[in-house]
Amino acid sequence: WEQLFLDESTKDVEIVARDGSVKVHGSFLSALSDAFKAMLTHNFQEGRLRLVKLEEFTKDQLQFFFRFAYTGQVDPEEWPKESQPACDEMTDGGKKGKSKSKSKGKSKGKSTGKSKGKCKAKGKSKGKFWRGSDDSDTDDSATSSAISDVFDDDDPNPRLFNNNPALRPPLQLLIGAAKLSKQYDMRGFYTKFSSKLADALSDVNFDAIASFAIKSDIVPLRLRCLRFAEGSQ
């Protein structure tokens, strides 16, 4: 699947983002979503031109989603360099970061406060794998078999993905992937991405995740945001 993903010569559909484009295999795109299948197999412009416009997404978001869809892997080297990981602000034990968040109303679950502090990623990412430890020198070959576990529903790691913030996907990539899969009814994917967004909830990113959950009408994620807001009071 990695070879298929990297084989640009056989990709026959271009997907245009607002800042660039990526190419995919039409047959693969059709298998992911009935909506895409209809676009490409019926007498629509997308099928004739082999071009799909998804200009509400960035190229990085599309690259992130399709790499995972093809291979079950992610590549930190492809992520925007200045992005903040989907993290908990590194506040474990009160060691780093300070956050202030106020939530009003248990029924609405809206955050009205401001958050301070940044998630600082230590260590370098290497290869296409999330590791199970903070050791940045871990051999990629030793961890490649565990990649699919990152998005497994029974992932035993409650801290999401990996203990190294440098290897956690930026929030905007997770939101983009969840939005794309929800919008085009790729249920297996949007359920997993939404679940990981719920696990990533923090005072820092609550407003962004809650806003996305409401706009996209993802009920389980909205409920998680509500419970998080209630617990933050």
PDB file of N, CA, C and O in Angstrom, residues 8 11-26 28-30 32 36 39-40 46 49-63 65-66 70 180 184 186:
ATOM      1  N   GLU A   8       2.963   7.897  -8.210  1.00  0.00           N
ATOM      2  CA  GLU A   8       2.249   9.003  -8.833  1.00  0.00           C
ATOM      3  C   GLU A   8       1.902   8.719 -10.293  1.00  0.00           C
ATOM      4  O   GLU A   8       0.942   9.273 -10.832  1.00  0.00           O
ATOM      5  N   LYS A  11      -1.698   7.309 -10.700  1.00  0.00           N
ATOM      6  CA  LYS A  11      -2.821   8.052 -10.131  1.00  0.00           C
ATOM      7  C   LYS A  11      -3.500   8.853 -11.237  1.00  0.00           C
ATOM      8  O   LYS A  11      -2.837   9.591 -11.973  1.00  0.00           O
ATOM      9  N   ASP A  12      -4.803   8.722 -11.332  1.00  0.00           N
ATOM     10  CA  ASP A  12      -5.514   9.309 -12.467  1.00  0.00           C
ATOM     11  C   ASP A  12      -6.552  10.354 -12.091  1.00  0.00           C
ATOM     12  O   ASP A  12      -7.296  10.837 -12.952  1.00  0.00           O
ATOM     13  N   VAL A  13      -6.612  10.719 -10.804  1.00  0.00           N
ATOM     14  CA  VAL A  13      -7.555  11.753 -10.374  1.00  0.00           C
ATOM     15  C   VAL A  13      -6.796  12.801  -9.565  1.00  0.00           C
ATOM     16  O   VAL A  13      -6.043  12.462  -8.649  1.00  0.00           O
ATOM     17  N   GLU A  14      -7.005  14.058  -9.910  1.00  0.00           N
ATOM     18  CA  GLU A  14      -6.391  15.157  -9.173  1.00  0.00           C
ATOM     19  C   GLU A  14      -7.429  15.777  -8.250  1.00  0.00           C
ATOM     20  O   GLU A  14      -8.552  16.075  -8.673  1.00  0.00           O
ATOM     21  N   ILE A  15      -7.055  15.960  -6.988  1.00  0.00           N
ATOM     22  CA  ILE A  15      -7.931  16.609  -6.021  1.00  0.00           C
ATOM     23  C   ILE A  15      -7.337  17.970  -5.690  1.00  0.00           C
ATOM     24  O   ILE A  15      -6.205  18.062  -5.218  1.00  0.00           O
ATOM     25  N   VAL A  16      -8.094  19.009  -5.967  1.00  0.00           N
ATOM     26  CA  VAL A  16      -7.600  20.376  -5.818  1.00  0.00           C
ATOM     27  C   VAL A  16      -7.992  20.930  -4.450  1.00  0.00           C
ATOM     28  O   VAL A  16      -9.185  20.983  -4.109  1.00  0.00           O
ATOM     29  N   ALA A  17      -6.989  21.315  -3.674  1.00  0.00           N
ATOM     30  CA  ALA A  17      -7.208  21.978  -2.396  1.00  0.00           C
ATOM     31  C   ALA A  17      -7.094  23.492  -2.608  1.00  0.00           C
ATOM     32  O   ALA A  17      -6.856  23.955  -3.719  1.00  0.00           O
ATOM     33  N   ARG A  18      -7.241  24.258  -1.537  1.00  0.00           N
ATOM     34  CA  ARG A  18      -7.170  25.705  -1.706  1.00  0.00           C
ATOM     35  C   ARG A  18      -5.744  26.215  -1.892  1.00  0.00           C
ATOM     36  O   ARG A  18      -5.542  27.344  -2.317  1.00  0.00           O
ATOM     37  N   ASP A  19      -4.753  25.367  -1.599  1.00  0.00           N
ATOM     38  CA  ASP A  19      -3.370  25.816  -1.723  1.00  0.00           C
ATOM     39  C   ASP A  19      -2.501  24.826  -2.499  1.00  0.00           C
ATOM     40  O   ASP A  19      -1.282  24.833  -2.354  1.00  0.00           O
ATOM     41  N   GLY A  20      -3.111  24.000  -3.296  1.00  0.00           N
ATOM     42  CA  GLY A  20      -2.345  23.022  -4.071  1.00  0.00           C
ATOM     43  C   GLY A  20      -3.243  21.861  -4.451  1.00  0.00           C
ATOM     44  O   GLY A  20      -4.467  21.977  -4.462  1.00  0.00           O
ATOM     45  N   SER A  21      -2.638  20.724  -4.748  1.00  0.00           N
ATOM     46  CA  SER A  21      -3.430  19.554  -5.119  1.00  0.00           C
ATOM     47  C   SER A  21      -2.665  18.281  -4.809  1.00  0.00           C
ATOM     48  O   SER A  21      -1.438  18.301  -4.654  1.00  0.00           O
ATOM     49  N   VAL A  22      -3.404  17.189  -4.705  1.00  0.00           N
ATOM     50  CA  VAL A  22      -2.823  15.859  -4.554  1.00  0.00           C
ATOM     51  C   VAL A  22      -3.479  14.959  -5.582  1.00  0.00           C
ATOM     52  O   VAL A  22      -4.573  15.263  -6.078  1.00  0.00           O
ATOM     53  N   LYS A  23      -2.825  13.859  -5.905  1.00  0.00           N
ATOM     54  CA  LYS A  23      -3.382  12.914  -6.864  1.00  0.00           C
ATOM     55  C   LYS A  23      -3.656  11.581  -6.171  1.00  0.00           C
ATOM     56  O   LYS A  23      -2.913  11.177  -5.258  1.00  0.00           O
ATOM     57  N   VAL A  24      -4.702  10.931  -6.605  1.00  0.00           N
ATOM     58  CA  VAL A  24      -5.083   9.631  -6.051  1.00  0.00           C
ATOM     59  C   VAL A  24      -5.538   8.731  -7.192  1.00  0.00           C
ATOM     60  O   VAL A  24      -5.732   9.183  -8.324  1.00  0.00           O
ATOM     61  N   HIS A  25      -5.717   7.467  -6.871  1.00  0.00           N
ATOM     62  CA  HIS A  25      -6.258   6.524  -7.841  1.00  0.00           C
ATOM     63  C   HIS A  25      -7.786   6.608  -7.824  1.00  0.00           C
ATOM     64  O   HIS A  25      -8.401   6.544  -6.747  1.00  0.00           O
ATOM     65  N   GLY A  26      -8.385   6.744  -8.982  1.00  0.00           N
ATOM     66  CA  GLY A  26      -9.827   6.856  -9.055  1.00  0.00           C
ATOM     67  C   GLY A  26     -10.546   5.668  -8.454  1.00  0.00           C
ATOM     68  O   GLY A  26     -11.567   5.819  -7.780  1.00  0.00           O
ATOM     69  N   PHE A  28      -9.503   3.754  -6.058  1.00  0.00           N
ATOM     70  CA  PHE A  28      -9.364   3.821  -4.600  1.00  0.00           C
ATOM     71  C   PHE A  28     -10.326   4.853  -4.032  1.00  0.00           C
ATOM     72  O   PHE A  28     -10.994   4.617  -3.015  1.00  0.00           O
ATOM     73  N   LEU A  29     -10.419   6.012  -4.678  1.00  0.00           N
ATOM     74  CA  LEU A  29     -11.322   7.065  -4.225  1.00  0.00           C
ATOM     75  C   LEU A  29     -12.773   6.590  -4.270  1.00  0.00           C
ATOM     76  O   LEU A  29     -13.557   6.850  -3.353  1.00  0.00           O
ATOM     77  N   SER A  30     -13.121   5.864  -5.315  1.00  0.00           N
ATOM     78  CA  SER A  30     -14.484   5.341  -5.448  1.00  0.00           C
ATOM     79  C   SER A  30     -14.797   4.327  -4.360  1.00  0.00           C
ATOM     80  O   SER A  30     -15.931   4.240  -3.873  1.00  0.00           O
ATOM     81  N   LEU A  32     -13.606   4.379  -1.369  1.00  0.00           N
ATOM     82  CA  LEU A  32     -13.709   5.060  -0.085  1.00  0.00           C
ATOM     83  C   LEU A  32     -15.099   5.627   0.156  1.00  0.00           C
ATOM     84  O   LEU A  32     -15.581   5.654   1.293  1.00  0.00           O
ATOM     85  N   PHE A  36     -17.951   9.949  -3.973  1.00  0.00           N
ATOM     86  CA  PHE A  36     -16.871  10.064  -4.956  1.00  0.00           C
ATOM     87  C   PHE A  36     -17.090   9.102  -6.117  1.00  0.00           C
ATOM     88  O   PHE A  36     -16.792   9.434  -7.272  1.00  0.00           O
ATOM     89  N   MET A  39     -19.451  10.653  -8.509  1.00  0.00           N
ATOM     90  CA  MET A  39     -18.804  11.731  -9.256  1.00  0.00           C
ATOM     91  C   MET A  39     -17.991  11.198 -10.425  1.00  0.00           C
ATOM     92  O   MET A  39     -18.002  11.755 -11.527  1.00  0.00           O
ATOM     93  N   LEU A  40     -17.299  10.102 -10.179  1.00  0.00           N
ATOM     94  CA  LEU A  40     -16.327   9.608 -11.152  1.00  0.00           C
ATOM     95  C   LEU A  40     -16.916   8.642 -12.170  1.00  0.00           C
ATOM     96  O   LEU A  40     -16.339   8.456 -13.247  1.00  0.00           O
ATOM     97  N   GLU A  46     -16.562  15.965 -12.849  1.00  0.00           N
ATOM     98  CA  GLU A  46     -15.421  15.358 -12.151  1.00  0.00           C
ATOM     99  C   GLU A  46     -14.957  14.098 -12.860  1.00  0.00           C
ATOM    100  O   GLU A  46     -13.752  13.826 -12.958  1.00  0.00           O
ATOM    101  N   LEU A  49     -13.285  15.132 -16.374  1.00  0.00           N
ATOM    102  CA  LEU A  49     -11.994  15.815 -16.247  1.00  0.00           C
ATOM    103  C   LEU A  49     -11.029  15.076 -15.335  1.00  0.00           C
ATOM    104  O   LEU A  49      -9.849  15.437 -15.278  1.00  0.00           O
ATOM    105  N   ARG A  50     -11.529  14.100 -14.596  1.00  0.00           N
ATOM    106  CA  ARG A  50     -10.731  13.387 -13.571  1.00  0.00           C
ATOM    107  C   ARG A  50     -10.136  14.388 -12.585  1.00  0.00           C
ATOM    108  O   ARG A  50      -8.974  14.336 -12.217  1.00  0.00           O
ATOM    109  N   LEU A  51     -10.993  15.309 -12.160  1.00  0.00           N
ATOM    110  CA  LEU A  51     -10.566  16.375 -11.259  1.00  0.00           C
ATOM    111  C   LEU A  51     -11.687  16.666 -10.273  1.00  0.00           C
ATOM    112  O   LEU A  51     -12.838  16.867 -10.674  1.00  0.00           O
ATOM    113  N   VAL A  52     -11.340  16.670  -8.983  1.00  0.00           N
ATOM    114  CA  VAL A  52     -12.308  16.936  -7.920  1.00  0.00           C
ATOM    115  C   VAL A  52     -11.828  18.151  -7.124  1.00  0.00           C
ATOM    116  O   VAL A  52     -10.682  18.199  -6.678  1.00  0.00           O
ATOM    117  N   LYS A  53     -12.690  19.122  -6.973  1.00  0.00           N
ATOM    118  CA  LYS A  53     -12.329  20.318  -6.211  1.00  0.00           C
ATOM    119  C   LYS A  53     -12.807  20.207  -4.771  1.00  0.00           C
ATOM    120  O   LYS A  53     -14.006  20.086  -4.511  1.00  0.00           O
ATOM    121  N   LEU A  54     -11.843  20.243  -3.853  1.00  0.00           N
ATOM    122  CA  LEU A  54     -12.139  20.242  -2.413  1.00  0.00           C
ATOM    123  C   LEU A  54     -11.413  21.434  -1.797  1.00  0.00           C
ATOM    124  O   LEU A  54     -10.508  21.285  -0.971  1.00  0.00           O
ATOM    125  N   GLU A  55     -11.813  22.609  -2.216  1.00  0.00           N
ATOM    126  CA  GLU A  55     -11.054  23.815  -1.886  1.00  0.00           C
ATOM    127  C   GLU A  55     -11.279  24.321  -0.468  1.00  0.00           C
ATOM    128  O   GLU A  55     -10.679  25.312  -0.068  1.00  0.00           O
ATOM    129  N   GLU A  56     -12.149  23.666   0.295  1.00  0.00           N
ATOM    130  CA  GLU A  56     -12.297  24.021   1.703  1.00  0.00           C
ATOM    131  C   GLU A  56     -11.212  23.372   2.565  1.00  0.00           C
ATOM    132  O   GLU A  56     -11.096  23.663   3.753  1.00  0.00           O
ATOM    133  N   PHE A  57     -10.413  22.489   1.952  1.00  0.00           N
ATOM    134  CA  PHE A  57      -9.334  21.809   2.655  1.00  0.00           C
ATOM    135  C   PHE A  57      -7.977  22.319   2.160  1.00  0.00           C
ATOM    136  O   PHE A  57      -7.865  22.853   1.056  1.00  0.00           O
ATOM    137  N   THR A  58      -6.955  22.112   2.995  1.00  0.00           N
ATOM    138  CA  THR A  58      -5.595  22.435   2.573  1.00  0.00           C
ATOM    139  C   THR A  58      -4.946  21.187   1.965  1.00  0.00           C
ATOM    140  O   THR A  58      -5.397  20.061   2.189  1.00  0.00           O
ATOM    141  N   LYS A  59      -3.876  21.412   1.252  1.00  0.00           N
ATOM    142  CA  LYS A  59      -3.140  20.284   0.676  1.00  0.00           C
ATOM    143  C   LYS A  59      -2.601  19.382   1.777  1.00  0.00           C
ATOM    144  O   LYS A  59      -2.607  18.150   1.646  1.00  0.00           O
ATOM    145  N   ASP A  60      -2.129  19.973   2.876  1.00  0.00           N
ATOM    146  CA  ASP A  60      -1.604  19.175   3.990  1.00  0.00           C
ATOM    147  C   ASP A  60      -2.683  18.279   4.589  1.00  0.00           C
ATOM    148  O   ASP A  60      -2.412  17.133   4.957  1.00  0.00           O
ATOM    149  N   GLN A  61      -3.900  18.786   4.703  1.00  0.00           N
ATOM    150  CA  GLN A  61      -4.996  17.975   5.238  1.00  0.00           C
ATOM    151  C   GLN A  61      -5.323  16.807   4.322  1.00  0.00           C
ATOM    152  O   GLN A  61      -5.553  15.689   4.787  1.00  0.00           O
ATOM    153  N   LEU A  62      -5.338  17.056   3.013  1.00  0.00           N
ATOM    154  CA  LEU A  62      -5.616  15.971   2.068  1.00  0.00           C
ATOM    155  C   LEU A  62      -4.489  14.940   2.077  1.00  0.00           C
ATOM    156  O   LEU A  62      -4.748  13.731   2.058  1.00  0.00           O
ATOM    157  N   GLN A  63      -3.247  15.409   2.109  1.00  0.00           N
ATOM    158  CA  GLN A  63      -2.104  14.493   2.131  1.00  0.00           C
ATOM    159  C   GLN A  63      -2.142  13.622   3.382  1.00  0.00           C
ATOM    160  O   GLN A  63      -1.905  12.401   3.329  1.00  0.00           O
ATOM    161  N   PHE A  65      -4.815  12.812   5.230  1.00  0.00           N
ATOM    162  CA  PHE A  65      -5.916  11.858   5.173  1.00  0.00           C
ATOM    163  C   PHE A  65      -5.617  10.711   4.207  1.00  0.00           C
ATOM    164  O   PHE A  65      -5.801   9.535   4.557  1.00  0.00           O
ATOM    165  N   PHE A  66      -5.170  11.027   3.006  1.00  0.00           N
ATOM    166  CA  PHE A  66      -5.000   9.972   2.011  1.00  0.00           C
ATOM    167  C   PHE A  66      -3.803   9.072   2.320  1.00  0.00           C
ATOM    168  O   PHE A  66      -3.846   7.884   2.014  1.00  0.00           O
ATOM    169  N   TYR A  70      -4.643   5.157   2.557  1.00  0.00           N
ATOM    170  CA  TYR A  70      -3.922   4.166   1.746  1.00  0.00           C
ATOM    171  C   TYR A  70      -3.150   3.175   2.608  1.00  0.00           C
ATOM    172  O   TYR A  70      -3.187   1.965   2.367  1.00  0.00           O
ATOM    173  N   LEU A 180     -13.428  15.823   6.236  1.00  0.00           N
ATOM    174  CA  LEU A 180     -13.484  15.213   4.906  1.00  0.00           C
ATOM    175  C   LEU A 180     -14.226  13.885   4.943  1.00  0.00           C
ATOM    176  O   LEU A 180     -15.096  13.618   4.105  1.00  0.00           O
ATOM    177  N   TYR A 184     -18.063  13.242   3.229  1.00  0.00           N
ATOM    178  CA  TYR A 184     -18.246  12.294   2.130  1.00  0.00           C
ATOM    179  C   TYR A 184     -18.592  10.890   2.620  1.00  0.00           C
ATOM    180  O   TYR A 184     -18.394   9.907   1.913  1.00  0.00           O
ATOM    181  N   MET A 186     -17.493   8.684   4.824  1.00  0.00           N
ATOM    182  CA  MET A 186     -16.533   7.598   5.004  1.00  0.00           C
ATOM    183  C   MET A 186     -16.545   7.244   6.485  1.00  0.00           C
ATOM    184  O   MET A 186     -15.682   7.644   7.253  1.00  0.00           O
TER     185      MET A 186
END
